[in-house]
Amino acid sequence: MATSKVTDASFEADVLKSSEPVVVDFWAEWCGPCRMIGPALEEIATELGGKVKIVKMNVDENQQIPAQFGIRSIPTLMLFKDGKLASQKVGAAPKSDLSRWISAAV
């Protein structure tokens, strides 16, 4: 399963009310490290399909939710379980580290 987009308007339904854990990737087009981890997140989304959902939120197009969660640098990854923030990771990392972090949290 590939990653999908989430917006300020869809955040509650897509993330907070999701029955499965959700990783939110806060990113922007102009962010090099964000673009670097994008393909790894796509692969992880496919590999862990059904166990976790990975969504991307463009911070330039959506300001409300990033402000609510105090996003100061990107990429920031937040993992939500049962509507609550369970884990957070700031900055780019190799696919193996991202996969390990997500697997440990779900």
XYZ file of C-alpha atoms in Angstrom:
106
model
C 0.000 0.000 0.000
C 1.453 3.353 -1.006
C 1.531 6.491 1.085
C -1.381 8.903 0.807
C -1.894 12.618 1.342
C -3.541 14.058 4.424
C -4.713 17.650 4.935
C -5.767 19.878 7.811
C -9.363 19.005 6.903
C -8.866 15.223 6.701
C -6.400 14.798 9.609
C -8.957 13.836 12.247
C -10.673 11.218 10.079
C -7.523 9.850 8.401
C -5.186 9.875 11.408
C -6.866 10.354 14.773
C -9.839 8.068 14.034
C -7.873 5.428 12.112
C -8.263 1.848 13.323
C -4.623 1.133 12.451
C -1.476 3.018 13.550
C -0.631 5.979 11.305
C 2.760 7.539 10.562
C 2.456 11.175 9.466
C 5.360 12.561 7.431
C 5.392 16.361 7.742
C 7.307 17.554 4.656
C 7.673 20.241 1.953
C 8.577 20.205 -1.760
C 11.676 22.368 -1.206
C 13.070 20.158 1.590
C 15.953 17.983 0.334
C 15.972 15.552 3.286
C 12.175 15.180 2.927
C 12.577 14.161 -0.703
C 15.394 11.809 0.327
C 13.229 9.744 2.707
C 10.140 9.792 0.444
C 11.034 6.646 -1.541
C 11.955 4.767 1.669
C 8.572 5.627 3.195
C 6.823 4.410 0.029
C 8.658 1.066 0.295
C 7.926 0.747 4.017
C 4.239 1.534 3.379
C 4.133 -1.376 0.928
C 6.097 -3.728 3.175
C 4.010 -2.988 6.281
C 0.684 -2.608 4.468
C -2.191 -3.613 6.739
C -0.135 -3.088 9.907
C 0.421 0.658 9.600
C -0.717 3.480 7.334
C 1.818 6.091 6.181
C 0.511 9.510 5.166
C 2.218 12.717 4.065
C 1.261 16.261 5.055
C 2.717 19.160 3.066
C 3.428 21.889 5.630
C 3.268 24.626 2.981
C -0.286 23.648 2.014
C -1.470 22.839 5.547
C -0.471 25.061 8.460
C -3.064 24.287 11.136
C -2.079 20.713 12.103
C 1.712 21.296 11.932
C 1.257 24.345 14.204
C -0.957 22.354 16.581
C 1.780 19.721 16.978
C 4.629 22.253 17.158
C 6.384 21.175 13.960
C 9.525 23.320 13.766
C 11.731 21.296 11.425
C 11.082 18.904 8.614
C 11.002 16.104 7.954
C 9.216 15.249 11.188
C 7.565 11.852 11.485
C 4.847 11.282 14.070
C 3.285 7.924 14.795
C -0.277 7.909 16.112
C -1.971 4.911 17.750
C -5.599 5.012 18.839
C -5.738 8.744 18.125
C -2.764 9.599 20.345
C 0.823 10.523 19.541
C 2.885 7.422 20.353
C 6.301 8.301 18.911
C 8.118 11.064 17.044
C 11.262 11.254 14.900
C 12.797 14.451 13.541
C 15.156 14.500 10.560
C 16.039 12.172 7.728
C 17.315 8.657 8.388
C 18.194 5.580 6.312
C 15.347 3.246 5.383
C 16.568 0.598 7.832
C 16.348 3.070 10.743
C 12.909 4.314 9.676
C 11.608 0.768 9.281
C 12.985 -0.278 12.681
C 11.457 2.820 14.355
C 8.036 2.209 12.802
C 8.075 -1.547 13.508
C 9.065 -0.975 17.152
C 6.232 1.506 17.641
C 3.468 -0.594 16.086
